[in-house]
């Protein structure tokens, strides 16, 4: 027989379970906060706003997009990691916040285990662009130029440990070249100096570079994606230039704090599947230069794990330091 104290403990646990299950079943019954860990207007913010209205309709509650920029995405992401795991505070996860920072940053303020991946919303091709005066007109010519002139040329990034930085390191490793890394405190300053000729090369996401490519202020030489872009069919991929396995794309996913109830996660997954099946939503994402994905939670988690292992291996092999 149970002692009185044991009975009380069991009853308390049962009550908590029933209450938690009831809360999950009624989810959502108030507005949901979607944290974008970057400033308004960037690629992550654009994707978040493309899905926020249809997701709000699918769930029957407002989705409030909250931009919490700072430290390359660490501040907003760490805030969500500390939030109550009730489904009312979610985050936009990116390669930088979900993979690179947890794998490389000494004190990011969270780990990959701080979150439950819900779905990868969209992937976005990365590109290699150069100053128009650089004497190379395609990827093979650029690699030949860099091999003949080790450390003569430079590439800009939006900071140490960012996706732009990691792409530059991957390119050097795959192509067997040496380029000087020039880190900036943001992508805007990096891009401006490439266009101005102070730095030669930039690895970037397509949407932010596209206006400058089309205007002739930057020259597109390579695509970092599984296949060529329909908008620039004459520009080869890294694979075509001999860099096997170098098709890393930027991506933008939806994540929740760890220990969020399974019923809540299932509701969010179902709603996101509904949203990403809408032709008008897919069209908006594609217009932003991205590719709708919408994989399962397990697939997204496996993707994050695989990319994290790849990043750790790259950092070790390249002996990359993140000290200032």
mmCIF file of C-alpha atoms in Angstrom:
data_model
loop_
_atom_site.group_PDB
_atom_site.id
_atom_site.type_symbol
_atom_site.label_atom_id
_atom_site.label_comp_id
_atom_site.label_asym_id
_atom_site.label_seq_id
_atom_site.Cartn_x
_atom_site.Cartn_y
_atom_site.Cartn_z
ATOM 1 C CA UNK A 1 0.000 0.000 0.000
ATOM 2 C CA UNK A 2 1.091 3.568 -0.647
ATOM 3 C CA UNK A 3 1.994 5.704 2.311
ATOM 4 C CA UNK A 4 0.142 9.006 2.566
ATOM 5 C CA UNK A 5 3.199 10.978 1.416
ATOM 6 C CA UNK A 6 3.707 8.673 -1.596
ATOM 7 C CA UNK A 7 0.032 8.907 -2.496
ATOM 8 C CA UNK A 8 0.176 12.711 -2.342
ATOM 9 C CA UNK A 9 3.259 12.736 -4.589
ATOM 10 C CA UNK A 10 1.606 10.456 -7.171
ATOM 11 C CA UNK A 11 -1.569 12.545 -7.079
ATOM 12 C CA UNK A 12 0.411 15.740 -7.559
ATOM 13 C CA UNK A 13 2.248 14.293 -10.589
ATOM 14 C CA UNK A 14 -1.029 13.051 -12.073
ATOM 15 C CA UNK A 15 -2.636 16.443 -11.584
ATOM 16 C CA UNK A 16 0.319 18.192 -13.227
ATOM 17 C CA UNK A 17 0.200 15.768 -16.163
ATOM 18 C CA UNK A 18 -3.536 16.277 -16.657
ATOM 19 C CA UNK A 19 -3.162 20.058 -16.421
ATOM 20 C CA UNK A 20 -0.251 20.052 -18.870
ATOM 21 C CA UNK A 21 -2.114 17.800 -21.297
ATOM 22 C CA UNK A 22 -5.215 20.005 -21.097
ATOM 23 C CA UNK A 23 -3.110 23.108 -21.802
ATOM 24 C CA UNK A 24 -1.557 21.418 -24.811
ATOM 25 C CA UNK A 25 -4.976 20.382 -26.137
ATOM 26 C CA UNK A 26 -6.261 23.963 -25.968
ATOM 27 C CA UNK A 27 -3.120 25.373 -27.616
ATOM 28 C CA UNK A 28 -2.984 28.094 -28.748
ATOM 29 C CA UNK A 29 -5.338 30.330 -26.783
ATOM 30 C CA UNK A 30 -3.305 33.546 -26.905
ATOM 31 C CA UNK A 31 -0.858 35.341 -29.259
ATOM 32 C CA UNK A 32 2.422 33.617 -30.155
ATOM 33 C CA UNK A 33 5.725 35.492 -30.202
ATOM 34 C CA UNK A 34 8.087 34.628 -33.067
ATOM 35 C CA UNK A 35 11.593 35.918 -32.315
ATOM 36 C CA UNK A 36 13.767 36.886 -35.266
ATOM 37 C CA UNK A 37 17.299 37.235 -33.852
ATOM 38 C CA UNK A 38 18.276 39.821 -36.475
ATOM 39 C CA UNK A 39 17.298 43.342 -37.487
ATOM 40 C CA UNK A 40 14.230 43.957 -39.677
ATOM 41 C CA UNK A 41 14.667 43.718 -43.438
ATOM 42 C CA UNK A 42 17.156 40.853 -43.610
ATOM 43 C CA UNK A 43 16.560 37.450 -45.172
ATOM 44 C CA UNK A 44 15.492 35.814 -41.864
ATOM 45 C CA UNK A 45 13.035 38.606 -41.140
ATOM 46 C CA UNK A 46 11.599 38.427 -44.671
ATOM 47 C CA UNK A 47 10.935 34.663 -44.435
ATOM 48 C CA UNK A 48 9.425 35.070 -40.939
ATOM 49 C CA UNK A 49 6.979 37.702 -42.169
ATOM 50 C CA UNK A 50 6.032 35.633 -45.212
ATOM 51 C CA UNK A 51 4.841 32.794 -42.967
ATOM 52 C CA UNK A 52 3.542 34.752 -39.944
ATOM 53 C CA UNK A 53 0.160 35.805 -41.368
ATOM 54 C CA UNK A 54 -0.828 32.417 -42.857
ATOM 55 C CA UNK A 55 0.449 30.650 -39.717
ATOM 56 C CA UNK A 56 -1.692 32.980 -37.622
ATOM 57 C CA UNK A 57 -4.759 31.989 -39.665
ATOM 58 C CA UNK A 58 -3.885 28.284 -39.420
ATOM 59 C CA UNK A 59 -3.534 28.457 -35.617
ATOM 60 C CA UNK A 60 -6.314 30.964 -34.958
ATOM 61 C CA UNK A 61 -4.094 33.310 -32.949
ATOM 62 C CA UNK A 62 -1.890 36.331 -33.837
ATOM 63 C CA UNK A 63 1.789 35.668 -34.584
ATOM 64 C CA UNK A 64 3.830 38.631 -33.338
ATOM 65 C CA UNK A 65 7.210 38.926 -35.084
ATOM 66 C CA UNK A 66 9.732 40.295 -32.580
ATOM 67 C CA UNK A 67 13.157 41.373 -33.874
ATOM 68 C CA UNK A 68 15.806 40.839 -31.174
ATOM 69 C CA UNK A 69 19.074 41.610 -32.958
ATOM 70 C CA UNK A 70 22.579 41.495 -31.504
ATOM 71 C CA UNK A 71 25.787 39.444 -31.393
ATOM 72 C CA UNK A 72 25.144 37.881 -34.776
ATOM 73 C CA UNK A 73 21.861 36.333 -33.611
ATOM 74 C CA UNK A 74 23.038 35.039 -30.231
ATOM 75 C CA UNK A 75 21.031 37.444 -28.074
ATOM 76 C CA UNK A 76 17.580 36.709 -29.476
ATOM 77 C CA UNK A 77 18.236 32.987 -29.796
ATOM 78 C CA UNK A 78 19.498 32.683 -26.198
ATOM 79 C CA UNK A 79 16.392 34.539 -25.001
ATOM 80 C CA UNK A 80 14.137 31.936 -26.611
ATOM 81 C CA UNK A 81 16.239 29.117 -25.124
ATOM 82 C CA UNK A 82 15.363 30.513 -21.675
ATOM 83 C CA UNK A 83 11.665 31.025 -22.463
ATOM 84 C CA UNK A 84 8.869 28.906 -21.027
ATOM 85 C CA UNK A 85 8.459 25.743 -23.138
ATOM 86 C CA UNK A 86 4.762 26.299 -23.764
ATOM 87 C CA UNK A 87 4.696 27.065 -27.492
ATOM 88 C CA UNK A 88 4.083 30.782 -27.045
ATOM 89 C CA UNK A 89 7.690 31.822 -27.714
ATOM 90 C CA UNK A 90 9.305 30.469 -30.866
ATOM 91 C CA UNK A 91 12.417 31.401 -32.834
ATOM 92 C CA UNK A 92 13.608 31.549 -36.386
ATOM 93 C CA UNK A 93 16.639 29.274 -36.531
ATOM 94 C CA UNK A 94 19.444 29.800 -39.039
ATOM 95 C CA UNK A 95 22.693 28.072 -39.969
ATOM 96 C CA UNK A 96 24.574 30.582 -37.829
ATOM 97 C CA UNK A 97 22.401 30.311 -34.707
ATOM 98 C CA UNK A 98 21.583 26.576 -34.812
ATOM 99 C CA UNK A 99 24.837 25.174 -36.226
ATOM 100 C CA UNK A 100 27.855 27.461 -36.384
ATOM 101 C CA UNK A 101 27.608 29.274 -33.040
ATOM 102 C CA UNK A 102 26.815 26.193 -30.912
ATOM 103 C CA UNK A 103 29.641 24.311 -32.675
ATOM 104 C CA UNK A 104 32.267 27.033 -32.437
ATOM 105 C CA UNK A 105 31.426 29.800 -29.972
ATOM 106 C CA UNK A 106 32.994 29.325 -26.506
ATOM 107 C CA UNK A 107 29.921 30.668 -24.645
ATOM 108 C CA UNK A 108 26.890 31.024 -26.919
ATOM 109 C CA UNK A 109 24.421 31.028 -24.001
ATOM 110 C CA UNK A 110 22.615 27.937 -25.270
ATOM 111 C CA UNK A 111 23.258 24.598 -26.987
ATOM 112 C CA UNK A 112 21.595 22.738 -29.812
ATOM 113 C CA UNK A 113 19.796 20.720 -27.116
ATOM 114 C CA UNK A 114 18.111 23.922 -25.902
ATOM 115 C CA UNK A 115 15.653 23.673 -28.803
ATOM 116 C CA UNK A 116 13.274 21.323 -30.565
ATOM 117 C CA UNK A 117 13.398 21.765 -34.370
ATOM 118 C CA UNK A 118 9.906 22.013 -35.881
ATOM 119 C CA UNK A 119 10.586 22.447 -39.596
ATOM 120 C CA UNK A 120 13.098 23.939 -41.997
ATOM 121 C CA UNK A 121 10.937 26.538 -43.728
ATOM 122 C CA UNK A 122 13.168 27.513 -46.629
ATOM 123 C CA UNK A 123 16.660 27.173 -48.057
ATOM 124 C CA UNK A 124 18.485 29.952 -49.820
ATOM 125 C CA UNK A 125 21.377 29.625 -52.288
ATOM 126 C CA UNK A 126 24.670 31.196 -51.341
ATOM 127 C CA UNK A 127 26.798 32.862 -53.970
ATOM 128 C CA UNK A 128 30.389 33.918 -54.559
ATOM 129 C CA UNK A 129 30.587 37.481 -55.849
ATOM 130 C CA UNK A 130 33.625 39.641 -56.612
ATOM 131 C CA UNK A 131 34.527 43.208 -57.394
ATOM 132 C CA UNK A 132 33.944 43.735 -61.158
ATOM 133 C CA UNK A 133 37.601 44.672 -61.691
ATOM 134 C CA UNK A 134 38.891 41.313 -60.466
ATOM 135 C CA UNK A 135 40.489 39.606 -63.512
ATOM 136 C CA UNK A 136 38.332 36.467 -63.528
ATOM 137 C CA UNK A 137 35.071 35.859 -65.366
ATOM 138 C CA UNK A 138 34.101 32.441 -64.033
ATOM 139 C CA UNK A 139 34.808 30.143 -61.115
ATOM 140 C CA UNK A 140 37.593 28.172 -62.796
ATOM 141 C CA UNK A 141 39.402 31.380 -63.762
ATOM 142 C CA UNK A 142 39.071 32.645 -60.187
ATOM 143 C CA UNK A 143 40.521 29.460 -58.702
ATOM 144 C CA UNK A 144 43.451 29.596 -61.144
ATOM 145 C CA UNK A 145 44.062 33.250 -60.257
ATOM 146 C CA UNK A 146 44.030 32.537 -56.522
ATOM 147 C CA UNK A 147 46.329 29.521 -56.859
ATOM 148 C CA UNK A 148 48.835 31.630 -58.773
ATOM 149 C CA UNK A 149 48.673 34.405 -56.145
ATOM 150 C CA UNK A 150 48.355 32.910 -52.636
ATOM 151 C CA UNK A 151 47.245 35.442 -49.994
ATOM 152 C CA UNK A 152 47.240 38.296 -52.520
ATOM 153 C CA UNK A 153 43.451 38.509 -52.597
ATOM 154 C CA UNK A 154 40.939 38.877 -49.761
ATOM 155 C CA UNK A 155 37.382 37.990 -48.898
ATOM 156 C CA UNK A 156 34.983 39.871 -46.642
ATOM 157 C CA UNK A 157 32.595 38.391 -44.089
ATOM 158 C CA UNK A 158 30.019 39.770 -41.671
ATOM 159 C CA UNK A 159 32.167 38.565 -38.754
ATOM 160 C CA UNK A 160 34.118 35.640 -37.361
ATOM 161 C CA UNK A 161 32.091 32.470 -37.129
ATOM 162 C CA UNK A 162 29.310 33.659 -39.430
ATOM 163 C CA UNK A 163 28.096 31.637 -42.383
ATOM 164 C CA UNK A 164 30.012 33.964 -44.733
ATOM 165 C CA UNK A 165 33.239 33.204 -42.859
ATOM 166 C CA UNK A 166 32.631 29.441 -42.905
ATOM 167 C CA UNK A 167 31.858 29.505 -46.631
ATOM 168 C CA UNK A 168 35.166 31.253 -47.245
ATOM 169 C CA UNK A 169 37.016 28.616 -45.244
ATOM 170 C CA UNK A 170 35.215 25.786 -47.056
ATOM 171 C CA UNK A 171 36.075 27.343 -50.409
ATOM 172 C CA UNK A 172 39.755 27.619 -49.535
ATOM 173 C CA UNK A 173 39.845 24.026 -48.313
ATOM 174 C CA UNK A 174 38.047 22.655 -51.381
ATOM 175 C CA UNK A 175 39.849 24.739 -54.000
ATOM 176 C CA UNK A 176 43.297 24.541 -52.404
ATOM 177 C CA UNK A 177 43.760 28.316 -52.332
ATOM 178 C CA UNK A 178 44.751 30.923 -49.766
ATOM 179 C CA UNK A 179 42.732 34.122 -49.361
ATOM 180 C CA UNK A 180 42.962 36.688 -46.587
ATOM 181 C CA UNK A 181 39.880 36.906 -44.384
ATOM 182 C CA UNK A 182 38.626 40.415 -43.580
ATOM 183 C CA UNK A 183 35.838 40.249 -40.952
ATOM 184 C CA UNK A 184 33.365 43.107 -40.570
ATOM 185 C CA UNK A 185 30.678 43.818 -37.982
ATOM 186 C CA UNK A 186 27.883 43.343 -40.480
ATOM 187 C CA UNK A 187 27.131 42.213 -44.012
ATOM 188 C CA UNK A 188 26.326 45.730 -45.242
ATOM 189 C CA UNK A 189 29.818 47.063 -44.539
ATOM 190 C CA UNK A 190 31.406 43.940 -46.035
ATOM 191 C CA UNK A 191 29.384 44.281 -49.215
ATOM 192 C CA UNK A 192 30.130 47.988 -49.560
ATOM 193 C CA UNK A 193 33.877 47.402 -49.375
ATOM 194 C CA UNK A 194 33.740 44.653 -51.999
ATOM 195 C CA UNK A 195 31.853 46.978 -54.325
ATOM 196 C CA UNK A 196 34.331 49.734 -53.496
ATOM 197 C CA UNK A 197 37.340 47.537 -54.246
ATOM 198 C CA UNK A 198 38.853 47.506 -50.750
ATOM 199 C CA UNK A 199 38.179 43.725 -50.588
ATOM 200 C CA UNK A 200 37.996 41.384 -53.562
ATOM 201 C CA UNK A 201 35.516 38.597 -52.771
ATOM 202 C CA UNK A 202 32.311 38.057 -50.816
ATOM 203 C CA UNK A 203 30.352 34.913 -49.976
ATOM 204 C CA UNK A 204 26.743 35.965 -49.524
ATOM 205 C CA UNK A 205 23.093 34.961 -49.711
ATOM 206 C CA UNK A 206 21.598 35.595 -53.142
ATOM 207 C CA UNK A 207 18.796 38.072 -52.252
ATOM 208 C CA UNK A 208 21.093 40.677 -50.702
ATOM 209 C CA UNK A 209 23.643 40.466 -53.532
ATOM 210 C CA UNK A 210 21.204 40.201 -56.435
ATOM 211 C CA UNK A 211 20.486 43.943 -56.900
ATOM 212 C CA UNK A 212 24.222 44.666 -57.058
ATOM 213 C CA UNK A 213 24.855 41.757 -59.426
ATOM 214 C CA UNK A 214 22.103 42.987 -61.744
ATOM 215 C CA UNK A 215 23.397 46.569 -61.612
ATOM 216 C CA UNK A 216 26.957 45.487 -62.440
ATOM 217 C CA UNK A 217 28.432 46.669 -59.134
ATOM 218 C CA UNK A 218 29.398 43.081 -58.285
ATOM 219 C CA UNK A 219 30.206 40.113 -60.503
ATOM 220 C CA UNK A 220 28.658 36.705 -59.830
ATOM 221 C CA UNK A 221 31.149 33.875 -60.366
ATOM 222 C CA UNK A 222 29.851 30.892 -58.414
ATOM 223 C CA UNK A 223 26.706 29.356 -56.971
ATOM 224 C CA UNK A 224 26.785 27.422 -53.686
ATOM 225 C CA UNK A 225 23.735 25.219 -54.191
ATOM 226 C CA UNK A 226 22.961 21.723 -55.511
ATOM 227 C CA UNK A 227 22.189 23.060 -59.015
ATOM 228 C CA UNK A 228 22.515 26.180 -61.139
ATOM 229 C CA UNK A 229 20.093 29.038 -60.598
ATOM 230 C CA UNK A 230 17.364 29.595 -63.164
ATOM 231 C CA UNK A 231 17.976 33.346 -62.887
ATOM 232 C CA UNK A 232 21.685 32.944 -63.744
ATOM 233 C CA UNK A 233 21.871 29.758 -65.834
ATOM 234 C CA UNK A 234 25.385 30.470 -67.134
ATOM 235 C CA UNK A 235 26.979 30.613 -63.658
ATOM 236 C CA UNK A 236 28.433 27.283 -62.530
ATOM 237 C CA UNK A 237 28.066 25.642 -59.154
ATOM 238 C CA UNK A 238 30.980 24.840 -56.856
ATOM 239 C CA UNK A 239 30.530 21.140 -57.638
ATOM 240 C CA UNK A 240 30.972 21.848 -61.355
ATOM 241 C CA UNK A 241 34.248 23.634 -60.600
ATOM 242 C CA UNK A 242 35.556 20.551 -58.788
ATOM 243 C CA UNK A 243 34.650 21.372 -55.164
ATOM 244 C CA UNK A 244 32.842 18.144 -54.302
ATOM 245 C CA UNK A 245 30.170 18.323 -51.613
ATOM 246 C CA UNK A 246 30.298 22.133 -51.447
ATOM 247 C CA UNK A 247 26.636 22.979 -51.911
ATOM 248 C CA UNK A 248 25.848 24.511 -48.502
ATOM 249 C CA UNK A 249 22.776 26.706 -48.541
ATOM 250 C CA UNK A 250 21.530 29.171 -45.973
ATOM 251 C CA UNK A 251 18.269 28.096 -44.333
ATOM 252 C CA UNK A 252 15.552 29.460 -42.109
ATOM 253 C CA UNK A 253 13.648 27.175 -39.766
ATOM 254 C CA UNK A 254 11.160 27.259 -36.923
ATOM 255 C CA UNK A 255 12.307 26.048 -33.484
ATOM 256 C CA UNK A 256 10.784 25.887 -30.007
ATOM 257 C CA UNK A 257 12.385 25.727 -26.545
ATOM 258 C CA UNK A 258 13.296 22.232 -25.353
ATOM 259 C CA UNK A 259 10.615 20.394 -23.309
ATOM 260 C CA UNK A 260 7.762 21.966 -25.268
ATOM 261 C CA UNK A 261 4.847 19.476 -24.961
ATOM 262 C CA UNK A 262 4.585 16.971 -27.843
ATOM 263 C CA UNK A 263 0.949 17.942 -28.492
ATOM 264 C CA UNK A 264 1.982 21.580 -28.963
ATOM 265 C CA UNK A 265 4.815 20.594 -31.299
ATOM 266 C CA UNK A 266 2.438 18.411 -33.286
ATOM 267 C CA UNK A 267 -0.003 21.337 -33.623
ATOM 268 C CA UNK A 268 2.767 23.631 -34.844
ATOM 269 C CA UNK A 269 4.116 21.031 -37.278
ATOM 270 C CA UNK A 270 0.651 20.441 -38.712
ATOM 271 C CA UNK A 271 0.031 24.179 -39.099
ATOM 272 C CA UNK A 272 3.409 24.734 -40.791
ATOM 273 C CA UNK A 273 2.738 21.859 -43.197
ATOM 274 C CA UNK A 274 -0.548 23.533 -44.086
ATOM 275 C CA UNK A 275 1.120 26.934 -44.545
ATOM 276 C CA UNK A 276 3.947 25.646 -46.748
ATOM 277 C CA UNK A 277 1.478 23.834 -48.992
ATOM 278 C CA UNK A 278 -0.209 27.129 -49.913
ATOM 279 C CA UNK A 279 0.769 28.215 -53.462
ATOM 280 C CA UNK A 280 0.719 31.899 -52.515
ATOM 281 C CA UNK A 281 3.132 31.334 -49.595
ATOM 282 C CA UNK A 282 5.487 29.253 -51.712
ATOM 283 C CA UNK A 283 5.400 31.971 -54.386
ATOM 284 C CA UNK A 284 6.345 34.655 -51.843
ATOM 285 C CA UNK A 285 9.251 32.582 -50.533
ATOM 286 C CA UNK A 286 10.488 31.894 -54.060
ATOM 287 C CA UNK A 287 10.176 35.579 -54.956
ATOM 288 C CA UNK A 288 12.515 36.318 -52.014
ATOM 289 C CA UNK A 289 15.116 34.073 -53.682
ATOM 290 C CA UNK A 290 14.541 31.050 -51.436
ATOM 291 C CA UNK A 291 13.302 27.492 -51.937
ATOM 292 C CA UNK A 292 10.418 26.219 -49.738
ATOM 293 C CA UNK A 293 11.409 23.104 -47.763
ATOM 294 C CA UNK A 294 8.972 22.102 -45.006
ATOM 295 C CA UNK A 295 10.673 18.919 -43.770
ATOM 296 C CA UNK A 296 9.721 16.996 -40.631
ATOM 297 C CA UNK A 297 11.041 17.678 -37.152
ATOM 298 C CA UNK A 298 13.213 14.537 -37.309
ATOM 299 C CA UNK A 299 14.598 15.470 -40.726
ATOM 300 C CA UNK A 300 15.367 19.013 -39.579
ATOM 301 C CA UNK A 301 17.093 17.729 -36.424
ATOM 302 C CA UNK A 302 19.194 15.311 -38.504
ATOM 303 C CA UNK A 303 20.140 18.145 -40.856
ATOM 304 C CA UNK A 304 21.294 20.323 -37.959
ATOM 305 C CA UNK A 305 23.331 17.454 -36.471
ATOM 306 C CA UNK A 306 24.993 16.651 -39.803
ATOM 307 C CA UNK A 307 25.894 20.277 -40.508
ATOM 308 C CA UNK A 308 27.230 20.764 -36.991
ATOM 309 C CA UNK A 309 29.575 17.786 -37.374
ATOM 310 C CA UNK A 310 30.730 19.168 -40.717
ATOM 311 C CA UNK A 311 31.369 22.593 -39.180
ATOM 312 C CA UNK A 312 33.351 21.186 -36.245
ATOM 313 C CA UNK A 313 35.483 19.162 -38.656
ATOM 314 C CA UNK A 314 36.140 22.247 -40.794
ATOM 315 C CA UNK A 315 37.118 24.364 -37.775
ATOM 316 C CA UNK A 316 39.536 21.680 -36.573
ATOM 317 C CA UNK A 317 41.107 21.032 -39.982
ATOM 318 C CA UNK A 318 41.475 24.726 -40.794
ATOM 319 C CA UNK A 319 42.630 25.578 -37.248
ATOM 320 C CA UNK A 320 40.164 28.451 -37.147
ATOM 321 C CA UNK A 321 40.395 30.726 -34.116
ATOM 322 C CA UNK A 322 37.425 32.726 -32.882
ATOM 323 C CA UNK A 323 39.433 34.871 -30.513
ATOM 324 C CA UNK A 324 39.428 38.597 -31.237
#
